[in-house]
C-alpha positions as a printed Julia matrix, in Angstrom:
134×3 Matrix{Float64}:
   0.1    0.07    0.11
   1.25   3.43   -0.67
   0.26   6.59    1.3
  -1.73   9.34   -0.4
   0.01  11.83    1.73
   3.7   11.51    1.38
   3.7    8.53   -1.41
   5.93   6.47    0.97
   5.09   2.66    0.91
   4.08   0.92    4.14
   1.34   2.87    5.58
  -2.13   4.8     4.66
  -2.43   8.43    4.87
  -4.84   8.28    7.95
  -1.6    6.77    9.62
   1.13   9.12    8.16
   3.29  10.99   10.31
   4.04  13.67    8.0
   2.36  16.81    7.7
  -1.03  16.48    6.09
  -0.97  18.15    2.42
  -4.28  19.62    1.12
  -4.48  19.06   -2.39
  -7.1   20.39   -4.83
  -9.15  17.71   -6.61
  -9.75  20.3    -9.71
  -6.4   21.54  -10.45
  -4.27  19.06   -8.18
  -2.02  22.08   -6.76
  -1.37  22.17   -2.9
  -2.66  24.31   -0.68
  -6.53  24.54   -1.43
  -9.47  22.18   -1.61
 -11.41  22.02   -5.03
 -14.29  24.15   -3.93
 -12.06  26.74   -2.95
  -9.77  26.37   -6.29
  -9.33  29.75   -8.04
  -9.35  28.04  -11.72
 -12.6   27.33  -13.59
 -13.89  23.42  -12.62
 -12.8   21.02  -15.19
 -15.83  18.97  -15.85
 -14.12  15.91  -17.11
 -12.7   15.37  -13.45
 -16.25  15.68  -11.68
 -17.51  12.08  -10.82
 -21.23  11.09  -10.49
 -21.93  10.08   -7.07
 -24.94   7.85   -8.63
 -23.38   6.0   -11.49
 -19.41   6.47  -10.98
 -19.14   8.22  -14.09
 -16.81  10.78  -14.9
 -17.96  14.23  -16.59
 -21.35  15.17  -14.66
 -22.32  15.17  -11.32
 -24.96  13.03   -9.23
 -27.48  16.22   -9.79
 -26.96  15.97  -13.57
 -27.07  12.37  -13.66
 -29.38  10.97  -16.82
 -29.53   7.66  -15.04
 -32.4    6.9   -12.58
 -31.37   7.6    -8.72
 -29.7    4.4    -7.4
 -31.31   4.38   -3.91
 -29.53   1.25   -3.35
 -26.31   3.64   -2.41
 -28.54   5.69   -0.05
 -27.78   5.25    3.58
 -30.52   6.49    6.02
 -29.04   8.3     8.92
 -31.73   7.29   11.34
 -31.9    3.31   11.25
 -28.28   2.87    9.21
 -30.08   0.74    6.5
 -29.66   1.41    2.8
 -32.21   2.45    0.14
 -33.87   5.37    1.7
 -33.24   8.91    3.11
 -33.42   9.82    6.68
 -36.44  12.01    6.05
 -38.47   8.83    4.51
 -37.27   6.69    7.27
 -40.12   4.54    9.08
 -37.95   3.03   11.42
 -36.5    6.35   13.2
 -34.27   6.01   16.23
 -33.0    2.46   15.02
 -29.26   3.5    15.51
 -28.32   5.12   12.22
 -24.71   6.11   11.61
 -22.67   8.61    9.42
 -20.6    6.52    7.31
 -22.4    5.57    4.16
 -23.79   7.61    1.18
 -26.18  10.08    2.44
 -27.47  13.45    2.17
 -25.25  15.15    4.86
 -21.82  13.42    4.13
 -21.99  12.86    0.56
 -20.61   9.46    1.38
 -17.52   7.65    0.55
 -14.07   8.57    0.95
 -13.88  11.36   -1.55
 -13.02  13.96    0.84
 -13.34  17.76   -0.37
 -15.54  17.01   -3.23
 -17.2   20.04   -4.19
 -19.8   18.5    -6.9
 -20.69  16.33   -4.04
 -20.99  19.19   -1.59
 -23.34  21.36   -4.14
 -25.34  18.22   -5.05
 -25.96  17.52   -1.41
 -27.02  21.05   -0.9
 -29.46  21.28   -3.89
 -30.68  17.86   -2.56
 -31.79  19.59    0.71
 -32.85  22.4    -0.98
 -35.34  20.57   -2.75
 -37.52  19.24    0.18
 -37.11  22.78    2.63
 -40.67  23.87    3.06
 -41.89  27.43    1.9
 -42.1   29.77    4.67
 -42.33  32.64    2.97
 -46.01  32.44    2.4
 -46.71  32.87    5.96
 -48.88  30.6     8.07
 -48.65  29.91   11.89
 -46.09  32.01   13.14
 -44.4   32.43   16.82
């Protein structure tokens, strides 16, 4: 195994004793993450979290959403969002593909963050119309 931080053999990035490098997933330069990159986003480097193909985000994916990859934060089961959980309080965790984490080990992936924010915005109630206030 090769460390993704220092490039040395024999350990993983999480176990590396060298200072952690921050590398942009858009331009491969050190010192910033993709969402803070001053260069234009390269669409060819975006990986879809729905179909695993390169070139588009999950929000733009032409394929139907693969719900088997969604992990509920409420019960820990795969296949549904926590907002649709019928087994709330069953001890979910936060280590799969879900609306809050974006899932997987693709840390710092700006498209995933943008997609997650859009998913949440789709389900936000419209509070601008008034209704029962405080």
